[in-house]
PDB file of C-alpha atoms in Angstrom:
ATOM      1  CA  UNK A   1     -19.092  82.749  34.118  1.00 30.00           C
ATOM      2  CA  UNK A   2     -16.109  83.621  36.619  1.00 33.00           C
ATOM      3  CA  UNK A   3     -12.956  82.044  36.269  1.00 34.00           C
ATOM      4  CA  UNK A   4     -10.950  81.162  39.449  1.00 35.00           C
ATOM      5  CA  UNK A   5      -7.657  80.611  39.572  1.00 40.00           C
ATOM      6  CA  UNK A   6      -5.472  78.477  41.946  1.00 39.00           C
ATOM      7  CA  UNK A   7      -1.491  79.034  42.262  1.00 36.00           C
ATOM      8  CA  UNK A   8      -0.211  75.501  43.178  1.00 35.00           C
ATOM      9  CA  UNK A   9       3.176  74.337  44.475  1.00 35.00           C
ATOM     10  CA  UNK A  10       5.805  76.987  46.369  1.00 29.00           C
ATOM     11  CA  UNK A  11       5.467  79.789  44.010  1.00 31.00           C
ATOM     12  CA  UNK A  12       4.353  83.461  44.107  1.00 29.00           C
ATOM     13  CA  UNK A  13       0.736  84.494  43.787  1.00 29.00           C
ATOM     14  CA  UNK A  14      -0.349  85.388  40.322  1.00 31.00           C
ATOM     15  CA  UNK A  15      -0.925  88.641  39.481  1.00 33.00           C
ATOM     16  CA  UNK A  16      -3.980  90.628  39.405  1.00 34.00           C
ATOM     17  CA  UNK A  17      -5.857  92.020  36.278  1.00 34.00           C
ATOM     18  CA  UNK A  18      -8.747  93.449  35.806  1.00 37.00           C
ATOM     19  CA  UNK A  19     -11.725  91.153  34.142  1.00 42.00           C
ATOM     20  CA  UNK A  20     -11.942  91.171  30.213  1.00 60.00           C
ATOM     21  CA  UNK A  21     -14.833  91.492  28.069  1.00 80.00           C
ATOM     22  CA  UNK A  22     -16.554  88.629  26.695  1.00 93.00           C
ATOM     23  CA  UNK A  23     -17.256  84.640  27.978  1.00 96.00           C
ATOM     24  CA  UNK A  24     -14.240  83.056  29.919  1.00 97.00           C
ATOM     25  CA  UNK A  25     -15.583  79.683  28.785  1.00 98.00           C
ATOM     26  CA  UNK A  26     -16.018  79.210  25.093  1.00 98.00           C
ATOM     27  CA  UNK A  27     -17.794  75.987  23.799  1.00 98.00           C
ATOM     28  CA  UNK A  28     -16.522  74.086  21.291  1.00 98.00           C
ATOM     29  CA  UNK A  29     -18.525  71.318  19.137  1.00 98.00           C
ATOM     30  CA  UNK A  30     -19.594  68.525  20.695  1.00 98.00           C
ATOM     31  CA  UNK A  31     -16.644  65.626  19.438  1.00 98.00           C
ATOM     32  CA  UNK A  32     -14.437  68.421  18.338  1.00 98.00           C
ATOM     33  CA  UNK A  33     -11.461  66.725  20.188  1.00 98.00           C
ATOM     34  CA  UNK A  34      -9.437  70.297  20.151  1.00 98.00           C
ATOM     35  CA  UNK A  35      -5.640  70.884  20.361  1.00 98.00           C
ATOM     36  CA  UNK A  36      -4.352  74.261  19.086  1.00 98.00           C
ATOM     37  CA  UNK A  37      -5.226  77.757  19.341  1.00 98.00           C
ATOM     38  CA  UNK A  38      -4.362  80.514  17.544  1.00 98.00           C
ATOM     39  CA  UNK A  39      -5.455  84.353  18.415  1.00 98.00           C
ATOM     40  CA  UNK A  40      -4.175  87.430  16.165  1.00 96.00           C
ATOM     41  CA  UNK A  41      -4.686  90.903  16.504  1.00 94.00           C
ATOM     42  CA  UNK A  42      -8.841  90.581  16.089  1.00 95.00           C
ATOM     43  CA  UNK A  43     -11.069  88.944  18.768  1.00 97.00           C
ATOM     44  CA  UNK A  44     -11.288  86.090  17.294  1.00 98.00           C
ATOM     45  CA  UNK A  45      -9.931  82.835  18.480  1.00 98.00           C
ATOM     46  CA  UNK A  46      -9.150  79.622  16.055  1.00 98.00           C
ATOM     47  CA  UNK A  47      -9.004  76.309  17.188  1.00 98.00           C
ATOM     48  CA  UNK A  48      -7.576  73.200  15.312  1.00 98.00           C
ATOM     49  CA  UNK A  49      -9.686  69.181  15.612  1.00 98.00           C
ATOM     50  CA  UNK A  50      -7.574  66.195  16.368  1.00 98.00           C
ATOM     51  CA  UNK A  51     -10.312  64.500  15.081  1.00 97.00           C
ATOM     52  CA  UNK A  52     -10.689  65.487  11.383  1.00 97.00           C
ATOM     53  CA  UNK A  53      -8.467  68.590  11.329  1.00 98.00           C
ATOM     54  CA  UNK A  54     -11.583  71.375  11.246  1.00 98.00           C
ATOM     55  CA  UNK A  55     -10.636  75.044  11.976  1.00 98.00           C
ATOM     56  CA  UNK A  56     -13.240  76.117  14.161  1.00 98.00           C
ATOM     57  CA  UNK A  57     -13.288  80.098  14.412  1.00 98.00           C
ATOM     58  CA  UNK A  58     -14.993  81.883  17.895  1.00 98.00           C
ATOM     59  CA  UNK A  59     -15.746  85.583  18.396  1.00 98.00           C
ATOM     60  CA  UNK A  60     -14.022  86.190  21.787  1.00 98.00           C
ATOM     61  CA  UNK A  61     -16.798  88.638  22.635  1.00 97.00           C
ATOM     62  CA  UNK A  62     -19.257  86.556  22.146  1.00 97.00           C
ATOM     63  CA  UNK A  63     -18.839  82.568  21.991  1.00 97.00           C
ATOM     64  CA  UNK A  64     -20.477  82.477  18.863  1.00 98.00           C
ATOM     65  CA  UNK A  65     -18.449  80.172  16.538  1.00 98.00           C
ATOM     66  CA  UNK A  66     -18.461  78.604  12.846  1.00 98.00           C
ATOM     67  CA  UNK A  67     -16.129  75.850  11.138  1.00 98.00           C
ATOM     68  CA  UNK A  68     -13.538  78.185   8.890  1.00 98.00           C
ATOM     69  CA  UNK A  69     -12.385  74.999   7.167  1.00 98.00           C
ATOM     70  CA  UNK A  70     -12.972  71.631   6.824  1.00 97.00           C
ATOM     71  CA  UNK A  71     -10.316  69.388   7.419  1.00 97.00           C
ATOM     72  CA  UNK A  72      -8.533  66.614   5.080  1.00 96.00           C
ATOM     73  CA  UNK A  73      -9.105  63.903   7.346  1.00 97.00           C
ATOM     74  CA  UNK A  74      -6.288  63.921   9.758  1.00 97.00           C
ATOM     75  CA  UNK A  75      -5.420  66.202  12.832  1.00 98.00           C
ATOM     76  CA  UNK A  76      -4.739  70.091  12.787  1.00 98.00           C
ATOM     77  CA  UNK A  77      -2.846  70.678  16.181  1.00 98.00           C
ATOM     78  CA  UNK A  78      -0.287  73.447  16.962  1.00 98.00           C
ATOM     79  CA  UNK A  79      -1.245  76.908  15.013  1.00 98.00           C
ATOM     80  CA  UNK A  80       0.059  80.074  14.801  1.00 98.00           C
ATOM     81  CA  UNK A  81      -1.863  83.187  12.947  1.00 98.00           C
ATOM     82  CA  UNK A  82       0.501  86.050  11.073  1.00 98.00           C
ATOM     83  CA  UNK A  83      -0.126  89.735  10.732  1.00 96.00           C
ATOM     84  CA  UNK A  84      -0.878  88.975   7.242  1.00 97.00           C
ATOM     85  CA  UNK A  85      -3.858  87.093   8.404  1.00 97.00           C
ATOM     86  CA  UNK A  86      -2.554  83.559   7.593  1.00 98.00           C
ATOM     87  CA  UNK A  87      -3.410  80.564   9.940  1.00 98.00           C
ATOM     88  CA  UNK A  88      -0.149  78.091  10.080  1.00 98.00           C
ATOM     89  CA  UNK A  89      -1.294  74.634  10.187  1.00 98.00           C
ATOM     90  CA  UNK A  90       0.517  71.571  12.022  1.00 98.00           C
ATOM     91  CA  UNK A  91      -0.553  68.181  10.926  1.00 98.00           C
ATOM     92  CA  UNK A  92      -0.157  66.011  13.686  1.00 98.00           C
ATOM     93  CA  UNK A  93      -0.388  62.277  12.298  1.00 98.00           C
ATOM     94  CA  UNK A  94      -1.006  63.402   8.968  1.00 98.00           C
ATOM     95  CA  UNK A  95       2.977  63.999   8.525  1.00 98.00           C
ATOM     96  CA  UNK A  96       2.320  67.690   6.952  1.00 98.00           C
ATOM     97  CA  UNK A  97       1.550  71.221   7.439  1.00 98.00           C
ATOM     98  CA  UNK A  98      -0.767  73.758   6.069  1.00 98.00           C
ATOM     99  CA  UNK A  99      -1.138  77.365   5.491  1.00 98.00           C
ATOM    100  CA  UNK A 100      -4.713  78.632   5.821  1.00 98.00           C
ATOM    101  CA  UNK A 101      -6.563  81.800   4.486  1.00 98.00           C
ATOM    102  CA  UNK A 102      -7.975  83.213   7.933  1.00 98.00           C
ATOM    103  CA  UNK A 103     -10.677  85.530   6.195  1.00 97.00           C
ATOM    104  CA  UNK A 104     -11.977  82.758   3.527  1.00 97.00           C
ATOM    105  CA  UNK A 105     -10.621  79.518   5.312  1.00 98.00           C
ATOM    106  CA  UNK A 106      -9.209  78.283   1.708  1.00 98.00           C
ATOM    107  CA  UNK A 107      -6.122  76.382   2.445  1.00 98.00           C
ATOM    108  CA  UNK A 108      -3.169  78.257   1.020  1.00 98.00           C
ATOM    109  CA  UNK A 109      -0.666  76.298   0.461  1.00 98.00           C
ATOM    110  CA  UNK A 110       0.042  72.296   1.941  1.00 98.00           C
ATOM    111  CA  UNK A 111       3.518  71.170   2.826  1.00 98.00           C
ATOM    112  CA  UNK A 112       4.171  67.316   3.193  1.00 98.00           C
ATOM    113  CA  UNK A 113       6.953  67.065   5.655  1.00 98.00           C
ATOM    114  CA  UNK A 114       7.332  63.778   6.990  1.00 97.00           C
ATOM    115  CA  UNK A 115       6.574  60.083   4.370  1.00 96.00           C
ATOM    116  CA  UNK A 116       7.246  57.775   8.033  1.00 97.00           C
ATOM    117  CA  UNK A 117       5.530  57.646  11.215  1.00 97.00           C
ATOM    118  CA  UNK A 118       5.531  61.069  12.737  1.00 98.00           C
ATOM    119  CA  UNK A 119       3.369  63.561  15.062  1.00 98.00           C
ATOM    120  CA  UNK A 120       3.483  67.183  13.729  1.00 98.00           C
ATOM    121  CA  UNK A 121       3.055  69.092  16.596  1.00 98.00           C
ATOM    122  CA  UNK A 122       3.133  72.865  17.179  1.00 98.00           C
ATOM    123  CA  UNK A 123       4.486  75.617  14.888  1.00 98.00           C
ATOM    124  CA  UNK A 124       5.964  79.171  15.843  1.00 98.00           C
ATOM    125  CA  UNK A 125       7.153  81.852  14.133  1.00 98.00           C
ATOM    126  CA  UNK A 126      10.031  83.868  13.942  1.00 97.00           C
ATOM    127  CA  UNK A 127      13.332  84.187  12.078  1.00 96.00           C
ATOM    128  CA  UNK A 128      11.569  84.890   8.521  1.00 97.00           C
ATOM    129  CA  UNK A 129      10.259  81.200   8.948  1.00 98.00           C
ATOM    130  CA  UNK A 130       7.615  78.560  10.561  1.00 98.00           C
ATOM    131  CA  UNK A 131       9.161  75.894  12.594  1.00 98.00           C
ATOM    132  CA  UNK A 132       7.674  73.072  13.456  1.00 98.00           C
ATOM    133  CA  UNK A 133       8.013  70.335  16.219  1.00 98.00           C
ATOM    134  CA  UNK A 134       7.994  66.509  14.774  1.00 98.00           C
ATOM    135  CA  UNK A 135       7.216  64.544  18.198  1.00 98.00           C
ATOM    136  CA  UNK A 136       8.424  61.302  16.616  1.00 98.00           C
ATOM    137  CA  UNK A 137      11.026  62.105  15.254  1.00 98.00           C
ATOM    138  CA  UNK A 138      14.397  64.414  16.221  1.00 98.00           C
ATOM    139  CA  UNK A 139      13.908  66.821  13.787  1.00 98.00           C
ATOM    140  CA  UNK A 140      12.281  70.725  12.952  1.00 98.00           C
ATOM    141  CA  UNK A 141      10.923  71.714   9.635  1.00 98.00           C
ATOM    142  CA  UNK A 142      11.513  75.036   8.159  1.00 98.00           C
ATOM    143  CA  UNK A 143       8.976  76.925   6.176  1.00 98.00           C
ATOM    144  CA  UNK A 144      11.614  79.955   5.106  1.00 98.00           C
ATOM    145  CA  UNK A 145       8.910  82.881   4.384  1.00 98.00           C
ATOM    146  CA  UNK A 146      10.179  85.064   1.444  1.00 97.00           C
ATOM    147  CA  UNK A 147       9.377  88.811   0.564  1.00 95.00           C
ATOM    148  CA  UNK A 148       6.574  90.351   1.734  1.00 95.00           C
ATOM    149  CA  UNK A 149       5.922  86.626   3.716  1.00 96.00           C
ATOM    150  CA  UNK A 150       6.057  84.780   0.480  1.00 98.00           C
ATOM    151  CA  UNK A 151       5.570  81.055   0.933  1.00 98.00           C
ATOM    152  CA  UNK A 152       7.959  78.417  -0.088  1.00 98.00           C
ATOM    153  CA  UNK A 153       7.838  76.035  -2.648  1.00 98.00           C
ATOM    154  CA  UNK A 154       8.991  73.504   0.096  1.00 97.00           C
ATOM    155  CA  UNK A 155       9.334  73.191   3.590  1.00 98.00           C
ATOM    156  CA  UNK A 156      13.578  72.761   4.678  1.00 98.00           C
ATOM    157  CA  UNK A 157      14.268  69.125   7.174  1.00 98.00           C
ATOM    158  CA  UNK A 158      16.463  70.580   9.935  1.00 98.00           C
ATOM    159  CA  UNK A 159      18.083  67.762  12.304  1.00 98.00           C
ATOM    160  CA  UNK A 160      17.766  68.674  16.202  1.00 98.00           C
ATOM    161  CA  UNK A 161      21.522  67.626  17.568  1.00 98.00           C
ATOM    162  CA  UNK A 162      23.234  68.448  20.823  1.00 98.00           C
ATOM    163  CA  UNK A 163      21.185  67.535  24.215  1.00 98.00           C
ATOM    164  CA  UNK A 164      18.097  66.780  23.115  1.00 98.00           C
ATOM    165  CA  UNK A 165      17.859  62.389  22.876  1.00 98.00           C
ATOM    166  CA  UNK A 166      14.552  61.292  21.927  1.00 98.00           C
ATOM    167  CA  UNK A 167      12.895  58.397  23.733  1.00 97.00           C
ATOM    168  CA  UNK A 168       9.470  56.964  24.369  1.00 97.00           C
ATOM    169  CA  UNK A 169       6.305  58.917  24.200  1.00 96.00           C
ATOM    170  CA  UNK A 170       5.909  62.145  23.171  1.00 98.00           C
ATOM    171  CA  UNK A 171       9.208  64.311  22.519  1.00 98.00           C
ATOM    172  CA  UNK A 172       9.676  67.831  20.959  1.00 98.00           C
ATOM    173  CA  UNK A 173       6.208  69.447  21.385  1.00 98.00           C
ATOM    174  CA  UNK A 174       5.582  73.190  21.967  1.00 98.00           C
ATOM    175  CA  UNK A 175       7.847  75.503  20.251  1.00 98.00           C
ATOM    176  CA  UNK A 176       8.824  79.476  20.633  1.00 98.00           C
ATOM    177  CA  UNK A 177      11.116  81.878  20.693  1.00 98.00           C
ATOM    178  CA  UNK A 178      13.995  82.668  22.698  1.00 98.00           C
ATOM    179  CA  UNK A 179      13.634  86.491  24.164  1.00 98.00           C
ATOM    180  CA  UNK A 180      16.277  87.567  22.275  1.00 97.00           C
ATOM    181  CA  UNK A 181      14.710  86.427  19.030  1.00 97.00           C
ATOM    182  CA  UNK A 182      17.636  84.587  17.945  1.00 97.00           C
ATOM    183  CA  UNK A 183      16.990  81.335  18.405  1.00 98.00           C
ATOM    184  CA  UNK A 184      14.276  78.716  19.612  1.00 98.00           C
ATOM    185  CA  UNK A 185      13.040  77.096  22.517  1.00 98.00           C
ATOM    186  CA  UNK A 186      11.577  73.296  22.636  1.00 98.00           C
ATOM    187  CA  UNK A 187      10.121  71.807  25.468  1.00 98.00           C
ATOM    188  CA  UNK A 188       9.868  67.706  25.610  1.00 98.00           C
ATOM    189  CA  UNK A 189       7.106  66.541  26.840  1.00 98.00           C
ATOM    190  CA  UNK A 190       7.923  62.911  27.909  1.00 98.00           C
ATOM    191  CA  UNK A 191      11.295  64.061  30.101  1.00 98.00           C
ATOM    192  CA  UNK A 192      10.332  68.281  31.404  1.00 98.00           C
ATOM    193  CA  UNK A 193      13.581  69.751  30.085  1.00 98.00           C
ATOM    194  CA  UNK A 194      13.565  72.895  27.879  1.00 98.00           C
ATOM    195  CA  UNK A 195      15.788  73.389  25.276  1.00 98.00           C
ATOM    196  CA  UNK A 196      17.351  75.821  23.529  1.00 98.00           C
ATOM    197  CA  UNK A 197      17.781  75.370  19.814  1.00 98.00           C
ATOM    198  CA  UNK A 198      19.631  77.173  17.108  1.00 98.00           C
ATOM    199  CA  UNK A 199      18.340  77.621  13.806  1.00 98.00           C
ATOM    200  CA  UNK A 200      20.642  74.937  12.619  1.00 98.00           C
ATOM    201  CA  UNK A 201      19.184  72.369  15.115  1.00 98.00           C
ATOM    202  CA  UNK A 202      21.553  72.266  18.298  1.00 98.00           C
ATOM    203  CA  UNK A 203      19.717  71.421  21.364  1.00 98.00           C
ATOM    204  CA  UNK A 204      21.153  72.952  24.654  1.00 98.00           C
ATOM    205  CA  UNK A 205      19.546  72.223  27.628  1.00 98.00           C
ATOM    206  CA  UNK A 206      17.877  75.287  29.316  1.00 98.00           C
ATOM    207  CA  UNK A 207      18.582  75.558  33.201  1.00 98.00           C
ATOM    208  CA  UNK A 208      15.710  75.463  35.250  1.00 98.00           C
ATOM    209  CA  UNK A 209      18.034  73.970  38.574  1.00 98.00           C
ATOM    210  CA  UNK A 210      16.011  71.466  39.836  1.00 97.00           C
ATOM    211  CA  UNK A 211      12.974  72.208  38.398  1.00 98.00           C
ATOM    212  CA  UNK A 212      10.980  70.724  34.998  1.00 98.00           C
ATOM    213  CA  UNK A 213       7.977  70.941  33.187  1.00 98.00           C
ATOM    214  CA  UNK A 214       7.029  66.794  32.418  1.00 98.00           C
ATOM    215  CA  UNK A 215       4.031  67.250  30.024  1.00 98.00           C
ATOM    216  CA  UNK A 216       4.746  70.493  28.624  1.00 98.00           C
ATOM    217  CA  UNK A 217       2.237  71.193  25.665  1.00 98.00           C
ATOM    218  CA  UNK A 218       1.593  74.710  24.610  1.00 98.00           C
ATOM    219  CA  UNK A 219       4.649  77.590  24.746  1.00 98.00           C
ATOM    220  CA  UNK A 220       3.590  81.199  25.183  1.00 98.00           C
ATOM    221  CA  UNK A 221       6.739  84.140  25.485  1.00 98.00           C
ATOM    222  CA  UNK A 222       5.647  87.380  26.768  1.00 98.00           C
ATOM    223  CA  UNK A 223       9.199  89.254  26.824  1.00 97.00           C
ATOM    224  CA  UNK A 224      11.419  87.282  29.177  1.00 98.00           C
ATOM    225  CA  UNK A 225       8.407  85.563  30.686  1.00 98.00           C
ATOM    226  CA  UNK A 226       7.826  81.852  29.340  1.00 98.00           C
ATOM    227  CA  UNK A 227       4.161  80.313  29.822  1.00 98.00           C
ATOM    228  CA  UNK A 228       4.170  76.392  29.473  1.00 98.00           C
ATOM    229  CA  UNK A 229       1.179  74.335  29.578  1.00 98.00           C
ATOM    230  CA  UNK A 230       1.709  71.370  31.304  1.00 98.00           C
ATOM    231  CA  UNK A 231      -1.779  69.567  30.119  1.00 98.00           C
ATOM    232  CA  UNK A 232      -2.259  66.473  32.421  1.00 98.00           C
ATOM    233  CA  UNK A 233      -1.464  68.196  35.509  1.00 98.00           C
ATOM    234  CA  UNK A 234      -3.783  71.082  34.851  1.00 98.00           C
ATOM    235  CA  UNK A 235      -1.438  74.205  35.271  1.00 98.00           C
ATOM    236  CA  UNK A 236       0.128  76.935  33.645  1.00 98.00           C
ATOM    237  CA  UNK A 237       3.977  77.024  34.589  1.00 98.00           C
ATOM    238  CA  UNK A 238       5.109  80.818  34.563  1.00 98.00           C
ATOM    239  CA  UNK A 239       9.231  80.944  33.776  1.00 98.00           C
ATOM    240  CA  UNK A 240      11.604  84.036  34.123  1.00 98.00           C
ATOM    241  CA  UNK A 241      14.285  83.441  31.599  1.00 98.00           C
ATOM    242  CA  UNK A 242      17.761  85.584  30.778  1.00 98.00           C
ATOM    243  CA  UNK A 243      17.547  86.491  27.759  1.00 97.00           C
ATOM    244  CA  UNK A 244      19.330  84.459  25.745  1.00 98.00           C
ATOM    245  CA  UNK A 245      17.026  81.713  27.080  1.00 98.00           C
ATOM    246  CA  UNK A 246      19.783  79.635  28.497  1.00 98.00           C
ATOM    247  CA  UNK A 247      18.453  79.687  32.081  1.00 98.00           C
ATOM    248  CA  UNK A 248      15.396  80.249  33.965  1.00 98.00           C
ATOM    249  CA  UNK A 249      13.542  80.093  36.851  1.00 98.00           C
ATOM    250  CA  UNK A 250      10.135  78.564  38.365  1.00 98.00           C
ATOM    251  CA  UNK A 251       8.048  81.785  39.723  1.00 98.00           C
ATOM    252  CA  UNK A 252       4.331  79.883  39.841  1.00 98.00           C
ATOM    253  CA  UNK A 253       2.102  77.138  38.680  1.00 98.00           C
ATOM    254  CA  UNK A 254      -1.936  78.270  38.341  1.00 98.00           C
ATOM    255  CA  UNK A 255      -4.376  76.773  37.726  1.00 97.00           C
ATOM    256  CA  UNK A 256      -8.343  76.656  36.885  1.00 98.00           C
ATOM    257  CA  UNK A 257     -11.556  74.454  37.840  1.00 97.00           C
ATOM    258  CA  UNK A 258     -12.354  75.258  34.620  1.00 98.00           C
ATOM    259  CA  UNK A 259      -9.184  73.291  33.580  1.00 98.00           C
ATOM    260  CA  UNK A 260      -9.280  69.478  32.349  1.00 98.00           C
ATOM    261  CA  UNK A 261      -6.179  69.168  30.358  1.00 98.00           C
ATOM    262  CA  UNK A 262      -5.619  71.814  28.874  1.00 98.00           C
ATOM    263  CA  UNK A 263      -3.035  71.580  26.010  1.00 98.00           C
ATOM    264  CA  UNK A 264      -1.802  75.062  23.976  1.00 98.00           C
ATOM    265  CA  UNK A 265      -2.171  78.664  24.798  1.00 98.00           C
ATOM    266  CA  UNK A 266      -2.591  82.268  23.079  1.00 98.00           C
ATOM    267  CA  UNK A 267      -3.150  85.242  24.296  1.00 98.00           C
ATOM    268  CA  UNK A 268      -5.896  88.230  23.701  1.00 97.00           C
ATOM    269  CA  UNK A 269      -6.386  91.316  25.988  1.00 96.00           C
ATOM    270  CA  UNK A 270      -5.354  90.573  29.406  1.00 95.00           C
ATOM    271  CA  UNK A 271      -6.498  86.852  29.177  1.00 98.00           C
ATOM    272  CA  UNK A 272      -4.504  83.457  28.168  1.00 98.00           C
ATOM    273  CA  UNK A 273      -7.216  81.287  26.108  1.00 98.00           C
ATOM    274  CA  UNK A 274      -6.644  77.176  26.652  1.00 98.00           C
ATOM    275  CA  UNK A 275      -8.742  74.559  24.693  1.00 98.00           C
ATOM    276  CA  UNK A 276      -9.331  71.645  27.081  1.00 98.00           C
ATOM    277  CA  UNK A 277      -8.193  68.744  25.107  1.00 98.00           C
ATOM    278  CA  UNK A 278     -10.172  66.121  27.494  1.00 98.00           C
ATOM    279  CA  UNK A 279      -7.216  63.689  26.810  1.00 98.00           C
ATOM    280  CA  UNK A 280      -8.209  61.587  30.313  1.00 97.00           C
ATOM    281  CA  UNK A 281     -11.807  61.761  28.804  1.00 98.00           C
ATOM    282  CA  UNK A 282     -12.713  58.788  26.104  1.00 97.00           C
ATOM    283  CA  UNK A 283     -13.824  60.808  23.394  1.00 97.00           C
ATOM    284  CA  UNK A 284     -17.282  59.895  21.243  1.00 98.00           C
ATOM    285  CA  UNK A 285     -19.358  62.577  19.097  1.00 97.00           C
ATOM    286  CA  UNK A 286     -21.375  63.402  21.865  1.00 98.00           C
ATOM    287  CA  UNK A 287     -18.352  64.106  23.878  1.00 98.00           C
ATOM    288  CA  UNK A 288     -18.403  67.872  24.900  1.00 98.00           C
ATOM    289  CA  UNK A 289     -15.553  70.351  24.627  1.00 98.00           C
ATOM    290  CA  UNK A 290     -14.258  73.995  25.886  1.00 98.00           C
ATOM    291  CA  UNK A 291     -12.004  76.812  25.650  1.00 98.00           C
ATOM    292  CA  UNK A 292     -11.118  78.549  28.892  1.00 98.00           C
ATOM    293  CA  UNK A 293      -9.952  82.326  29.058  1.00 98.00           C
ATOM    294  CA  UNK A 294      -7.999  82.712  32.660  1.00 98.00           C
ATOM    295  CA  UNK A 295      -6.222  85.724  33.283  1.00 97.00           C
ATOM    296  CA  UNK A 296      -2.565  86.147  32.762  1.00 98.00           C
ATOM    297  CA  UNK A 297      -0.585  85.368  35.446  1.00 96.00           C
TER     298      UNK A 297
END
């Protein structure tokens, strides 16, 4: 099944590649409500429930897929997978994160993060740690990762400060980092702005001139190139940043018929890989579900 893909909005063409193997629409359980998506160095792409917080694993070369691990109940959104073969885990609702076994699916480790209302949204890593977004409230946790990617005993509260000012609906989502590897970069979903955030938590607004990304989801950095999902509008936004990540600039929007709101992004071969998170759909068991493998614009 042939992907097409639309550039929308003033912006250079995408690029070209050739086709990659396997289906570029993978299906998902029916009621599966997805969210995240993580892909490491195997074909093999794993995909986090809203619903019930199942890890759903799927052979890239095939579409076949299996439930990894069952769930405690509450959401698994934003993941991450490490070359040590460990699926990082954020908890949406639930307040927490986990670490999860890719090869058995036994959960590693669980990290309760927030005791209030909060949305646990998307994890990255670099800087020896896992950083996660809190939605709700202005704030990353820090899972410091110890020799040989020991986990802690605890997960570390770090305070966002600076430019960042939460308001209503959802704030600090996707998460990555900069190009030079030194520090972070948010994106808020309710307002468009990117920020920049040190490791201690200050927020500095990213320059995109006149430009934003208003329901940013999913962060993807391929050198100086940023990838941001923006789900309800159906496209991926491709940014050139310096490298510091102070600055960038708007190069093209694409999208997909096979779109319908897509919400986080990883990246195998020469494809992205999207779960459509159906968020304008009313979601039931019978409700259907799919992943989407575009090339990479």
């Amino acid at each position: 099944m042939a992907t097409v893909l639309a550039v929308v909005g003033a912006a250079s063409p995408a690029a070209a590649h050739s086709p990659a193997r396997g289906p570029s629409v993978l299906a998902l359980p029916d009621g599966f409500q997805p969210e995240g998506i993580a892909i490491g160095h195997q074909p093999y792409a794993y995909f986090g429930s809203r619903a019930d917080g199942d890890i759903y694993r799927v052979n890239l070369r095939t579409g076949a897929g299996a439930t990894l691990s069952q769930g405690p109940g509450t959401p698994s959104l934003g993941l991450k997978v490490d070359d040590r073969g460990r699926l990082f885990v954020a908890g949406g609702s639930g307040g927490d994160a986990r670490v999860i076994d890719t090869r058995s699916g036994a959960v590693l480790k669980s990290y309760t993060l927030q005791t209030v209302p909060s949305f646990i949204n998307d994890v990255t890593l670099t800087g020896g740690a896992a950083w996660y977004t809190d939605s709700t409230n202005p704030v990353l946790f820090k899972l410091p990762l110890g020799r040989h990617g020991k986990l802690p005993a605890k997960a570390v509260a770090v305070p966002l400060t600076g430019d960042i000012a939460y308001a209503t609906g959802v704030n600090a989502n996707g998460i990555a980092p900069t190009p030079d590897g030194k520090a972070l970069i948010v994106v808020q979903s309710n307002t468009g702005k990117l920020f920049r955030v040190t490791y201690d938590g200050k927020a500095t607004l990213i320059d995109l001139g006149a430009e934003n990304v208003t329901n940013g989801d999913g962060l993807w950095l391929r050198g100086r190139t940023l990838y941001v999902v923006q789900n309800r509008l159906n496209v991926i936004t491709k940014i050139e940043l310096n490298r510091k990540g102070t600055a960038g600039t708007v190069v093209s929007r694409t999208g997909s018929p096979n779109f319908d709101v897509p919400t986080t992004i990883a990246e195998y071969g020469k494809r992205f890989y999207l779960p459509n998170a159906r968020f304008t759909t009313p979601a039931t068991p019978e409700t259907t579900y799919t992943a989407v493998g575009v090339p990479i614009p």
